[in-house]
PDB file of C-alpha atoms in Angstrom:
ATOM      1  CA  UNK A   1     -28.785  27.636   1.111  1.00 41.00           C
ATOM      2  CA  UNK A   2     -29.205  24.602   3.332  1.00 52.00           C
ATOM      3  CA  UNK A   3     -26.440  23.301   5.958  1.00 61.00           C
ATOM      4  CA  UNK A   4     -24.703  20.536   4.718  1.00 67.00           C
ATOM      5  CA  UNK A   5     -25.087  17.681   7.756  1.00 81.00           C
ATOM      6  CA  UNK A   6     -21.391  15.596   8.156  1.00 83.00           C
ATOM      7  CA  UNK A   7     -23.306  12.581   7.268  1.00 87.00           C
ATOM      8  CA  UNK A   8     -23.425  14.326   3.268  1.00 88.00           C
ATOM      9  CA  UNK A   9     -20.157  15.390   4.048  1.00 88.00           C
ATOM     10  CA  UNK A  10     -18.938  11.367   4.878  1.00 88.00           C
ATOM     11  CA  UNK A  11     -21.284  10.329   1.810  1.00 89.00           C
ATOM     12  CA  UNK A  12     -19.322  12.360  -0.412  1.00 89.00           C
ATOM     13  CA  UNK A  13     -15.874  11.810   0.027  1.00 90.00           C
ATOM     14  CA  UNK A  14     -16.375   7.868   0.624  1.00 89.00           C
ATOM     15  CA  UNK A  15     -18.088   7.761  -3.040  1.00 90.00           C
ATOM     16  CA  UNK A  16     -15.567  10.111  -4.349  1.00 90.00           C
ATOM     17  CA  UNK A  17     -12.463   7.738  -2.940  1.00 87.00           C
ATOM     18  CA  UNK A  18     -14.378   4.357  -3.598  1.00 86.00           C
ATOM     19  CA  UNK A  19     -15.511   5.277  -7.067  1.00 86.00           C
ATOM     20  CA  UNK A  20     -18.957   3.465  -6.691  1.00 87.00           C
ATOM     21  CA  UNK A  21     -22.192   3.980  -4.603  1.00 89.00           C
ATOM     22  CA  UNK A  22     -22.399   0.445  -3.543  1.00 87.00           C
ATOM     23  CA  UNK A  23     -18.575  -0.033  -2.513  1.00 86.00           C
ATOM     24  CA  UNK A  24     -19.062   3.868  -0.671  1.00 87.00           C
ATOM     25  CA  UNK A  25     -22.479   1.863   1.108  1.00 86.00           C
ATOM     26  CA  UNK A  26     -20.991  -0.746   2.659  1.00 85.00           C
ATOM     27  CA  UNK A  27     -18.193   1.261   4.152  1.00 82.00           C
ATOM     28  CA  UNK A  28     -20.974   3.027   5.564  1.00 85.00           C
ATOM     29  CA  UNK A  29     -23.130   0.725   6.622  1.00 85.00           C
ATOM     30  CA  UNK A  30     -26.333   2.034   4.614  1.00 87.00           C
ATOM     31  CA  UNK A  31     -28.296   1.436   1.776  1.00 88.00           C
ATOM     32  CA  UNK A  32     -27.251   2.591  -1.705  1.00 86.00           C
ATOM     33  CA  UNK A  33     -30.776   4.153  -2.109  1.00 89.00           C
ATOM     34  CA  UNK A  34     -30.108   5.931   1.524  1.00 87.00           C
ATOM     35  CA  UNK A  35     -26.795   7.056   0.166  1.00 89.00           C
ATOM     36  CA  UNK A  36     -28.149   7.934  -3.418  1.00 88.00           C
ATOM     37  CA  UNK A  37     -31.113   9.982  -1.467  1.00 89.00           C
ATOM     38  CA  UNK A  38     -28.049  11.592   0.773  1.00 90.00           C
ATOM     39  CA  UNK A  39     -26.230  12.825  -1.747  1.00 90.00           C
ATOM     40  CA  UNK A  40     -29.157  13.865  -3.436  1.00 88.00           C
ATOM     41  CA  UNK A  41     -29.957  16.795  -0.290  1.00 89.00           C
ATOM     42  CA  UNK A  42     -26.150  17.184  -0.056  1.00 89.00           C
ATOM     43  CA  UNK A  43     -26.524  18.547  -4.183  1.00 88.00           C
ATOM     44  CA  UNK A  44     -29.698  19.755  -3.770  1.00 88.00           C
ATOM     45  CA  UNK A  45     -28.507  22.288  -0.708  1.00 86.00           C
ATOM     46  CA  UNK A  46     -24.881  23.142  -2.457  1.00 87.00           C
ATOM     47  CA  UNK A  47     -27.111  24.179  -5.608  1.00 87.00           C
ATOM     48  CA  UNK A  48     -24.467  22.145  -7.866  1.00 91.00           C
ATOM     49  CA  UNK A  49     -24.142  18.652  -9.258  1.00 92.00           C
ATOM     50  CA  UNK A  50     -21.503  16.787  -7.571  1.00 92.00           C
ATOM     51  CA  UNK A  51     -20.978  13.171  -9.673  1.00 92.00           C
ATOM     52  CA  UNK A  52     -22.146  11.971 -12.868  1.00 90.00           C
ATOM     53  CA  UNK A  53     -23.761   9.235 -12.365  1.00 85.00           C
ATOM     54  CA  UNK A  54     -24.729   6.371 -15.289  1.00 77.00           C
ATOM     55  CA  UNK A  55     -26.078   2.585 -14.731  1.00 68.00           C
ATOM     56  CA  UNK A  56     -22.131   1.423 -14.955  1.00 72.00           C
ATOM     57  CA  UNK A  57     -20.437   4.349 -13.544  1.00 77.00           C
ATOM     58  CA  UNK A  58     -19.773   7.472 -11.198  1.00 88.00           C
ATOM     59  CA  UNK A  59     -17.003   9.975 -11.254  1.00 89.00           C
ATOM     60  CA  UNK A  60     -16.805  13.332 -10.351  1.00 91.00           C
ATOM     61  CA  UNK A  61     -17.493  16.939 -11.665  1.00 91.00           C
ATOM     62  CA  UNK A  62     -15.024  19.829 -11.689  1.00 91.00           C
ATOM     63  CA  UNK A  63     -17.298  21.236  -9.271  1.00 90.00           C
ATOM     64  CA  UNK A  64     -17.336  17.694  -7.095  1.00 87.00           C
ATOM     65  CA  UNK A  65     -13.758  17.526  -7.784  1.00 91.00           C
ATOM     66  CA  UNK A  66     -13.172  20.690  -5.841  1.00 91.00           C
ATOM     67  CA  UNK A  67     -15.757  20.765  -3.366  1.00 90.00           C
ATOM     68  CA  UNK A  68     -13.750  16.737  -2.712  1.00 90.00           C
ATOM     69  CA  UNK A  69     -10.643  18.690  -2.529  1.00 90.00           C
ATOM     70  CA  UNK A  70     -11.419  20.918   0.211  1.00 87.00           C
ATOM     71  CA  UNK A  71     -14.042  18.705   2.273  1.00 88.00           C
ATOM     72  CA  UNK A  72     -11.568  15.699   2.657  1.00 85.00           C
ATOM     73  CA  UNK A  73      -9.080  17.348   4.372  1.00 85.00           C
ATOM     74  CA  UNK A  74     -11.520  19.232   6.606  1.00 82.00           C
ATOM     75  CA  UNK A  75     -13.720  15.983   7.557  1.00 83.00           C
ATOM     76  CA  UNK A  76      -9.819  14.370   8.463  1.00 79.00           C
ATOM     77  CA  UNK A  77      -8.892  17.580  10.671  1.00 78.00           C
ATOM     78  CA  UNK A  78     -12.894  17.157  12.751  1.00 79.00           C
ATOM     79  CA  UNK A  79     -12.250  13.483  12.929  1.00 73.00           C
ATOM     80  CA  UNK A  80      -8.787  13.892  14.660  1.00 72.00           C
ATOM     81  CA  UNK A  81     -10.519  16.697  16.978  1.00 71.00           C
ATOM     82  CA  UNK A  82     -13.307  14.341  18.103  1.00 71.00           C
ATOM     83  CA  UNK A  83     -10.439  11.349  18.455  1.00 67.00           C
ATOM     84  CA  UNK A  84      -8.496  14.134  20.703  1.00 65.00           C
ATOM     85  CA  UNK A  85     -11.484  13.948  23.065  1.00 65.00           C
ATOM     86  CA  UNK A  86     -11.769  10.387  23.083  1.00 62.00           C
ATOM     87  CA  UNK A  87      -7.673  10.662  24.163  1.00 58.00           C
ATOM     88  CA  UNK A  88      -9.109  10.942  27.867  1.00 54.00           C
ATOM     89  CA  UNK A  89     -10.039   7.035  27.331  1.00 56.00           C
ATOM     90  CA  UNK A  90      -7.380   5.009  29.264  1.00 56.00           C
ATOM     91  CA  UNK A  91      -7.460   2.859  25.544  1.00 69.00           C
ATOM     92  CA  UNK A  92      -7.316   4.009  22.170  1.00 82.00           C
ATOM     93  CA  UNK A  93     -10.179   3.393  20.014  1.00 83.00           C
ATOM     94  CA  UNK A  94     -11.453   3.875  16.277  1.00 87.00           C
ATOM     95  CA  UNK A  95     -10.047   2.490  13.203  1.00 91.00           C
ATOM     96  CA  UNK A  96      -6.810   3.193  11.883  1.00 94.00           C
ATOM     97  CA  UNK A  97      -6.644   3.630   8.191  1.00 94.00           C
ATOM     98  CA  UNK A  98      -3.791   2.370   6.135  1.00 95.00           C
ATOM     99  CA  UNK A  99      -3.016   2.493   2.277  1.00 94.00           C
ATOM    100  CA  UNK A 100      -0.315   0.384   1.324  1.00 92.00           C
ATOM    101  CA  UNK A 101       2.128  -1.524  -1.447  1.00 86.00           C
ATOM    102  CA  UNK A 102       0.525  -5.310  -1.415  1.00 84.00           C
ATOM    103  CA  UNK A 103       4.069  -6.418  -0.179  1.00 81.00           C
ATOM    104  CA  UNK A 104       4.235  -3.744   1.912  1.00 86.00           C
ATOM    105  CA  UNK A 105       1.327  -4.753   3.650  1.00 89.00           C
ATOM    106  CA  UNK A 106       2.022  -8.435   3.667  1.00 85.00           C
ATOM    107  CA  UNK A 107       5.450  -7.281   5.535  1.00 82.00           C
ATOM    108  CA  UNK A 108       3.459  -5.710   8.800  1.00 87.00           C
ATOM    109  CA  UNK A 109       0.752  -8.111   9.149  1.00 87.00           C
ATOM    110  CA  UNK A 110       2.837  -9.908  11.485  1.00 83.00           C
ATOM    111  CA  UNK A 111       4.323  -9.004  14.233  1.00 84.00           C
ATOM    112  CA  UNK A 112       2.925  -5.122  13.569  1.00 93.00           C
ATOM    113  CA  UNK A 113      -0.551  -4.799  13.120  1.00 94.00           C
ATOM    114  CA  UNK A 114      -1.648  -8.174  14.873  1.00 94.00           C
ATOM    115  CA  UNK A 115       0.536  -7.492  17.893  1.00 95.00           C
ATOM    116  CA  UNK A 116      -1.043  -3.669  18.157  1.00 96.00           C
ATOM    117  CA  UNK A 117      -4.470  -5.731  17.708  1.00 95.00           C
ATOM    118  CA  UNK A 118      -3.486  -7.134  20.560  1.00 94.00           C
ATOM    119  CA  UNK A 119      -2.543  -4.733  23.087  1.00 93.00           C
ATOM    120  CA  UNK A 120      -5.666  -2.266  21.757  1.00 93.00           C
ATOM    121  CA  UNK A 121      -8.586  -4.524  21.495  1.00 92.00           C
ATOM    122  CA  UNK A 122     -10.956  -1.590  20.729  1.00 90.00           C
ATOM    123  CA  UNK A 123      -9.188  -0.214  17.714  1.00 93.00           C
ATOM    124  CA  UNK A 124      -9.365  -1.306  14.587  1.00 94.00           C
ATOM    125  CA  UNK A 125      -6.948  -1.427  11.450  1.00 95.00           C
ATOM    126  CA  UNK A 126      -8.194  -1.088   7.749  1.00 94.00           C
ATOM    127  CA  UNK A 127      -5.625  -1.772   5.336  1.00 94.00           C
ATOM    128  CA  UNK A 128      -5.837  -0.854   1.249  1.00 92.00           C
ATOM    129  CA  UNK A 129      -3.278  -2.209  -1.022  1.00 89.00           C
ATOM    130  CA  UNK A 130      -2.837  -0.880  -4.340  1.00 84.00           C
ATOM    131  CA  UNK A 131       0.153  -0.626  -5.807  1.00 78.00           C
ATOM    132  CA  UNK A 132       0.182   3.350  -6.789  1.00 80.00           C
ATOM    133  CA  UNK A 133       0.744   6.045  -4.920  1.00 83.00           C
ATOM    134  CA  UNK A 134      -2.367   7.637  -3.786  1.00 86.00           C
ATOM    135  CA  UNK A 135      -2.368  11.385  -2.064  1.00 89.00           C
ATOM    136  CA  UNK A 136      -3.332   9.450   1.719  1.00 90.00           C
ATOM    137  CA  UNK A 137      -5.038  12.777   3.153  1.00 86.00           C
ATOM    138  CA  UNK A 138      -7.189  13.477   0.203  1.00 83.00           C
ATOM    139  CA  UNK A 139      -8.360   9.664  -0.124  1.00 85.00           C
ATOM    140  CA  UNK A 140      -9.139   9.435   3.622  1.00 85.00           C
ATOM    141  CA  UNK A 141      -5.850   7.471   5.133  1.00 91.00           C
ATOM    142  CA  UNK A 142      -4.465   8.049   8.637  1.00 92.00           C
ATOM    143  CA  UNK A 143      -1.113   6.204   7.499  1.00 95.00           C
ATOM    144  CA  UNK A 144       0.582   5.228   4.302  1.00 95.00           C
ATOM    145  CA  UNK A 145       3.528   2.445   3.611  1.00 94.00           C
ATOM    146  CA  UNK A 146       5.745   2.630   1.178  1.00 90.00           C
ATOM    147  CA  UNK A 147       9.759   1.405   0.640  1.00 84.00           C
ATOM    148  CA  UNK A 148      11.462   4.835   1.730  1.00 83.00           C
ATOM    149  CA  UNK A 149      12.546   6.623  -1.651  1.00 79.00           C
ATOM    150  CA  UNK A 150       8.595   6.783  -2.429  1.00 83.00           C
ATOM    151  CA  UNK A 151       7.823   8.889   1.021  1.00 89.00           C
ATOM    152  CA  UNK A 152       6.098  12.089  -0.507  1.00 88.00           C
ATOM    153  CA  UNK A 153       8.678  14.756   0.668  1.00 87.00           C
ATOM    154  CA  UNK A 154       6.180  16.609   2.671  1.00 88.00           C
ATOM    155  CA  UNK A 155       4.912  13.672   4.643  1.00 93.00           C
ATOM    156  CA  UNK A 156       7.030  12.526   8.384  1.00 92.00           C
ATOM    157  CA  UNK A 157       8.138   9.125   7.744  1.00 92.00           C
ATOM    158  CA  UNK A 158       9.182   6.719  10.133  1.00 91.00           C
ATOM    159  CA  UNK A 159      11.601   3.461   9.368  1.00 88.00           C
ATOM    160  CA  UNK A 160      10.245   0.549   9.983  1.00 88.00           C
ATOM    161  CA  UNK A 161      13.671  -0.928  10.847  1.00 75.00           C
ATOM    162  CA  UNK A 162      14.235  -3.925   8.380  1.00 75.00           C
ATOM    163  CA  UNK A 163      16.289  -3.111   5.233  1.00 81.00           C
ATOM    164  CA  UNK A 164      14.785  -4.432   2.088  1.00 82.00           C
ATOM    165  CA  UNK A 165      16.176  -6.586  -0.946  1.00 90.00           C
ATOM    166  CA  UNK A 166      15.607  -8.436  -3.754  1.00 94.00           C
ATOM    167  CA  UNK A 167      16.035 -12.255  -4.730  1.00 97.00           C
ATOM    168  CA  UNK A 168      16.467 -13.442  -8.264  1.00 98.00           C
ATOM    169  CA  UNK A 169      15.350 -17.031  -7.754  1.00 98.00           C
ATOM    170  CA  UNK A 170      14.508 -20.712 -10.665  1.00 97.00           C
ATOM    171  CA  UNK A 171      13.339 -23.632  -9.407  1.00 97.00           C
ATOM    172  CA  UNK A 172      15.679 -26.602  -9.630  1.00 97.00           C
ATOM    173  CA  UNK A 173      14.574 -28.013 -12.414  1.00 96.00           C
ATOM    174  CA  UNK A 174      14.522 -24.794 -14.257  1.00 97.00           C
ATOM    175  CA  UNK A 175      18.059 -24.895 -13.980  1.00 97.00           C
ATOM    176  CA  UNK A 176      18.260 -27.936 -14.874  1.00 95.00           C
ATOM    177  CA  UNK A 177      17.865 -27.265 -18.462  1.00 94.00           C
ATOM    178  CA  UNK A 178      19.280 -23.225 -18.583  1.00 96.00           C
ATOM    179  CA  UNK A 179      22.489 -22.455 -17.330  1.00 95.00           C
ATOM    180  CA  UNK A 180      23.050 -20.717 -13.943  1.00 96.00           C
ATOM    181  CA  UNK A 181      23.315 -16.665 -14.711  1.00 97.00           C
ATOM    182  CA  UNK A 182      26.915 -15.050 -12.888  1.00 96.00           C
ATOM    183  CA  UNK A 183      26.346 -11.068 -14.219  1.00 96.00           C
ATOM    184  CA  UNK A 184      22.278  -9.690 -14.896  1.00 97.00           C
ATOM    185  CA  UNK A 185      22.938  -9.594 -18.788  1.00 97.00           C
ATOM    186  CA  UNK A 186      23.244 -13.077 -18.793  1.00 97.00           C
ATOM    187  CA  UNK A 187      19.616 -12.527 -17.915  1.00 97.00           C
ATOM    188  CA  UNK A 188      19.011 -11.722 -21.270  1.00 96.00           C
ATOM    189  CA  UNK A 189      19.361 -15.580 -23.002  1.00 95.00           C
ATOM    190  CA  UNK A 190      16.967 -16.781 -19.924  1.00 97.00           C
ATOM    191  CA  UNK A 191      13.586 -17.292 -19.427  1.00 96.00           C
ATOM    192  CA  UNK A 192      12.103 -14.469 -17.163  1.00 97.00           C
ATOM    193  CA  UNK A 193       8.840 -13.548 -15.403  1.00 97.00           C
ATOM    194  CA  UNK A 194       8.234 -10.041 -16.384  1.00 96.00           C
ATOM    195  CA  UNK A 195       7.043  -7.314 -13.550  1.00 92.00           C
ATOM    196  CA  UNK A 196       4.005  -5.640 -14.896  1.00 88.00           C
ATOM    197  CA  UNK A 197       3.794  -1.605 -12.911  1.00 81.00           C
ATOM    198  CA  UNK A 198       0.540  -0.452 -11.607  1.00 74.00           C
ATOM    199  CA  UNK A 199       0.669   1.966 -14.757  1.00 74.00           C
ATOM    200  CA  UNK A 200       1.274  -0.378 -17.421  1.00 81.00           C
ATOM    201  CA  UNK A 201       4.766  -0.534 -18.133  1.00 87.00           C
ATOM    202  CA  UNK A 202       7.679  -3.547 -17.451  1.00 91.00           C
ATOM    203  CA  UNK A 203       9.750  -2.957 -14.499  1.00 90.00           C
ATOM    204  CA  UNK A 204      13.360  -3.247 -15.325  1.00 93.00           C
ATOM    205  CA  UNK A 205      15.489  -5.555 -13.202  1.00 96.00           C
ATOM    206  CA  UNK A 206      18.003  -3.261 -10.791  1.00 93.00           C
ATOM    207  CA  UNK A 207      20.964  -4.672  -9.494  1.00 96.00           C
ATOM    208  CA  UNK A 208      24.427  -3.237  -7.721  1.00 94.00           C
ATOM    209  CA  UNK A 209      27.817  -4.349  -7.206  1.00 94.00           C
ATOM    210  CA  UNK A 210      30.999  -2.375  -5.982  1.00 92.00           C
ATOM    211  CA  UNK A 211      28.946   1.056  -6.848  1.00 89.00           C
ATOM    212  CA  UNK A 212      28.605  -0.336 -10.560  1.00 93.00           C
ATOM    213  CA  UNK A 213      23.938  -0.024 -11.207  1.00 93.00           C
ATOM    214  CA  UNK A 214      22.376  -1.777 -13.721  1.00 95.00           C
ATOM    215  CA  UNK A 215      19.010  -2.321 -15.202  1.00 94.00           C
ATOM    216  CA  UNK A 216      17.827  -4.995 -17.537  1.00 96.00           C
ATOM    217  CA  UNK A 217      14.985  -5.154 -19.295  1.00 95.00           C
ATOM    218  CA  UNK A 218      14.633  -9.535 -19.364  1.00 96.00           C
ATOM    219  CA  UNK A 219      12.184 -11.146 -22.062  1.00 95.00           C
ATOM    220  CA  UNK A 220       9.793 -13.598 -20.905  1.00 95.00           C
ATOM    221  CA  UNK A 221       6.541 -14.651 -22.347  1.00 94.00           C
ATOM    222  CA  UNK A 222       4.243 -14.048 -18.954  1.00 95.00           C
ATOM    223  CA  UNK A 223       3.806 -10.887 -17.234  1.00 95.00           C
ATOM    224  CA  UNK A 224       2.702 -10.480 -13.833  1.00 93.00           C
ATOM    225  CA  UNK A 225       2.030  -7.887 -11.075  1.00 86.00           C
ATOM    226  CA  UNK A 226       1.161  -9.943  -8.039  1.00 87.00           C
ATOM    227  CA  UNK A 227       4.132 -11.680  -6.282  1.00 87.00           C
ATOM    228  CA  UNK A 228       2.129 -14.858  -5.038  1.00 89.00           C
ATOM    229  CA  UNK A 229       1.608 -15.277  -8.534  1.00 94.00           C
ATOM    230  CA  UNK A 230       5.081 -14.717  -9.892  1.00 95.00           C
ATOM    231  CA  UNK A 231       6.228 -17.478  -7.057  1.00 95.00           C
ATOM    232  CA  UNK A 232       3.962 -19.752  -8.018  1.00 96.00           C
ATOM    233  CA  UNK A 233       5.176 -19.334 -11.478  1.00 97.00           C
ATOM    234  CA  UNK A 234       8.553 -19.715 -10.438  1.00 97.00           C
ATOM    235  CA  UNK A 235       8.146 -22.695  -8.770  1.00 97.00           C
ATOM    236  CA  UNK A 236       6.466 -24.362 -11.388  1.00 96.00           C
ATOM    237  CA  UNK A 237       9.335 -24.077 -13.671  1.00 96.00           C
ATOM    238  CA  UNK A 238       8.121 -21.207 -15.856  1.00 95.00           C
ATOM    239  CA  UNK A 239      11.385 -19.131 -15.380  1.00 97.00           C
ATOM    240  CA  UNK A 240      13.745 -16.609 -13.749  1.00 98.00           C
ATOM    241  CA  UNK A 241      11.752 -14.568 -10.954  1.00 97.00           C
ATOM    242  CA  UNK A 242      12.354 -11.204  -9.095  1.00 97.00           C
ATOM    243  CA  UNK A 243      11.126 -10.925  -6.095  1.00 95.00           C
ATOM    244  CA  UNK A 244      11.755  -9.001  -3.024  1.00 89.00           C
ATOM    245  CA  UNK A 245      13.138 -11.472  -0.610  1.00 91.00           C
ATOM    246  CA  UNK A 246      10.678 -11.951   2.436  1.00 84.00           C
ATOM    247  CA  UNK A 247       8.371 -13.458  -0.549  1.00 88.00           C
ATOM    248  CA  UNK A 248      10.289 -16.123  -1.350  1.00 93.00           C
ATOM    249  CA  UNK A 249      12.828 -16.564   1.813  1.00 92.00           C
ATOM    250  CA  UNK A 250      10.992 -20.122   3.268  1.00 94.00           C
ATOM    251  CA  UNK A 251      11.592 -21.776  -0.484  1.00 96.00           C
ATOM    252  CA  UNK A 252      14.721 -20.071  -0.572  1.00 97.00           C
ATOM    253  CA  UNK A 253      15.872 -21.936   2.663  1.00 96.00           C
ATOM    254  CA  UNK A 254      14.218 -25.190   1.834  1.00 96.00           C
ATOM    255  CA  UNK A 255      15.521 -25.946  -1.418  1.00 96.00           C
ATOM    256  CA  UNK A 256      12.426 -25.407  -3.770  1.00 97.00           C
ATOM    257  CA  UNK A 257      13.907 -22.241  -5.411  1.00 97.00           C
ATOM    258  CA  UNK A 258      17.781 -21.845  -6.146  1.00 97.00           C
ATOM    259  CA  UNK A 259      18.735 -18.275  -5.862  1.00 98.00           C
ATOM    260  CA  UNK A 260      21.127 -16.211  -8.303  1.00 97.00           C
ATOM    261  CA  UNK A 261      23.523 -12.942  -8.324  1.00 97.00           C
ATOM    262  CA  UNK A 262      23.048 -12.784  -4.878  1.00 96.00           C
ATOM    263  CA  UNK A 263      25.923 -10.595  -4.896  1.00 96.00           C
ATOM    264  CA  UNK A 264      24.160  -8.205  -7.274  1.00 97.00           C
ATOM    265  CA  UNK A 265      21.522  -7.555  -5.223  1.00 95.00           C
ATOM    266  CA  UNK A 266      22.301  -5.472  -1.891  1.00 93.00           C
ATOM    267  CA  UNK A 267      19.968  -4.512   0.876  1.00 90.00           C
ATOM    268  CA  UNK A 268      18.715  -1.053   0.201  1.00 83.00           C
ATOM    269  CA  UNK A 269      16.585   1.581   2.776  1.00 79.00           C
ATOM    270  CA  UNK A 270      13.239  -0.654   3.681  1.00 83.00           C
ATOM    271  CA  UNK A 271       9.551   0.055   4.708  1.00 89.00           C
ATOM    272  CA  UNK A 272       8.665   3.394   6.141  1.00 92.00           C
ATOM    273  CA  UNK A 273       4.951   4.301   7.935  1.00 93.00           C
ATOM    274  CA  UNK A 274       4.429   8.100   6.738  1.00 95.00           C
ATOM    275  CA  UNK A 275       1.805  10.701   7.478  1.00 93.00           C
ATOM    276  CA  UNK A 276       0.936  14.197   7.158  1.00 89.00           C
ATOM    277  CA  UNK A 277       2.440  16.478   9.742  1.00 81.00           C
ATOM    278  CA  UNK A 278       0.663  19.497  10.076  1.00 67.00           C
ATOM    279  CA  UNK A 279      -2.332  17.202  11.592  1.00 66.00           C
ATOM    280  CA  UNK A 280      -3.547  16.129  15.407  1.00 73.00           C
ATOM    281  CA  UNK A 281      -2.562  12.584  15.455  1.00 82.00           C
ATOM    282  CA  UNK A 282      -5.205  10.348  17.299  1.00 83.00           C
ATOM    283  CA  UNK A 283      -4.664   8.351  20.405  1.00 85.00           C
ATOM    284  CA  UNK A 284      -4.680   5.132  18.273  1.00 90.00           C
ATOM    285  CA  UNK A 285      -2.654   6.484  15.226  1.00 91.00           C
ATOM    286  CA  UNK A 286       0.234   7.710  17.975  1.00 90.00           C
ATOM    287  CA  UNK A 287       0.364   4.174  19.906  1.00 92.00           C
ATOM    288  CA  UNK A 288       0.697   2.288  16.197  1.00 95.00           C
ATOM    289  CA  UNK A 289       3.224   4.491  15.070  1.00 93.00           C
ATOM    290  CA  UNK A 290       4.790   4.090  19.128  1.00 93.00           C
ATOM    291  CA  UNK A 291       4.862   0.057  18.591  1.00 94.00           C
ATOM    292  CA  UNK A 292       6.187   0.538  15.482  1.00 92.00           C
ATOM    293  CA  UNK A 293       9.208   2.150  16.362  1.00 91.00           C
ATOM    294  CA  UNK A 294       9.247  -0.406  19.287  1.00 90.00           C
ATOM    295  CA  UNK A 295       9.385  -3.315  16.925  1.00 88.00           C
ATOM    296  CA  UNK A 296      12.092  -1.142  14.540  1.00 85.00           C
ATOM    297  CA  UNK A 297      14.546  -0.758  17.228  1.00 82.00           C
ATOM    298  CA  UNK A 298      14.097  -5.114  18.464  1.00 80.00           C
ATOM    299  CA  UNK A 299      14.909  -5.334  14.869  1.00 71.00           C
ATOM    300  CA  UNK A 300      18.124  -3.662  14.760  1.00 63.00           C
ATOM    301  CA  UNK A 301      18.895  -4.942  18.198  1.00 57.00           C
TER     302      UNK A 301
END
């Protein structure tokens, strides 16, 4: 049998975690004809078929799915040993890959990933939001983000300082016409923009007060699963939103939202960076996860 070349190796694994030929091309930087004649050798040397591939789609065979399984992980471990060398660089360089909750990554934009942008002007940061949890080493991710009761319990996770909460915020004239709610069942004569989960189902409403939990399902007739959009619905009138409160603080402040059972809605453990242990972390990976434990402790300074 033929060597495999890293190049098939990289093909592979960026079709396998980008699902198409085209998306896995331009992460590469070749042609999808290049890449379709790539993983053509790559199949041709294994001896096996590796994706099933139609006009509208690709996904993997068992045999893909387990050669995937045990090549992603390996390509991640000669990555780190080839950023190891580069260590010996007075700056860190390569990219820094992130998979994250959309508000999760909307929370370290600023001062995080623009202020390590700054200090490292040869590295850079590629950031995937999606709201489900993804297995990070097997989909190619240095770093994940996630609020810290989702950590994967065999990842090291490290707190990015600010405690998170939710708001339960109508616009004025909302309120206007519906009575202001004082305990979350009162939720349940209101208006209310529904949370729609990454798998389908309606998130129900958590709140706490003096140890007492609850969790209401509200009725509403829009769901949504992208908090820009469930703002803008608030503010138009639409309803009761729940959001957590760093997307909606400025209209909070300014008057454009009025916000509710404040007192049923506590801070809770926030944001935490996590990663796999058991690998070499690269120059660039250890001075982002350095400033982010710099920022952390200015935070709860």
């Amino acid at each position: 049998m033929e060597q495999a070349s890293l190049k098939e190796l990289e093909a592979a694994v960026a079709i396998a975690r980008r699902g198409t030929f085209r998306a896995a091309s331009i992460d590469l930087g070749i042609s999808t004809t290049a890449l379709s004649h790539t993983i053509g050798r790559l199949e041709s040397a294994l001896g096996v078929r590796l994706f099933n591939r139609t006009t509208r789609s690709v996904s993997l065979t068992d045999a893909g799915r387990l050669f995937i399984q045990h090549v992603a992980p390996s390509l991640q471990d000669l990555h780190a040993a080839l950023e190891t060398v580069r260590e010996q660089r007075e700056t860190p360089s390569g990219t820094i890959r992130i998979n994250a909750a959309p508000f999760a990554a909307r929370a370290i934009i600023s001062p995080l990933v623009l202020e390590f942008l700054r200090r490292y002007p040869d590295m850079n940061v590629d950031i995937v939001t999606e709201g489900r949890m993804i297995d990070i080493v097997r989909d190619g991710f240095d770093l994940g983000i996630r609020v810290a009761g989702l950590v994967p319990s065999d990842m090291i996770a490290v707190s990015l300082g600010r405690p998170q909460r939710h708001a339960v915020v109508g616009s004025p004239a909302y309120f206007e016409r519906h009575c202001v709610p004082v305990v979350p069942p009162d939720l349940l004569t209101h208006k209310c923009i529904r949370v729609r989960l990454p798998d389908g189902s309606t998130y129900r409403w958590r709140f706490e007060k003096d140890g007492e939990q609850v969790q209401i399902d509200v009725e509403g007739q829009i769901s949504l699963d992208e908090a820009s959009l469930t703002r803008a619905a608030v503010l138009a009138g639409t309803g009761i939103g729940y959001l957590f409160e760093q997307d909606i603080l400025p209209e909070i402040k300014t008057g454009r939202v009025i916000r509710v059972l404040e007192d049923w809605t506590p801070p809770y453990p926030g944001l935490c960076l996590y990663y796999p242990g058991r690998r070499n972390l690269s120059a660039g990976v250890r001075a982002f996860l350095e400033l982010a434990r710099e920022l952390a402790r200015q935070d709860s300074d």
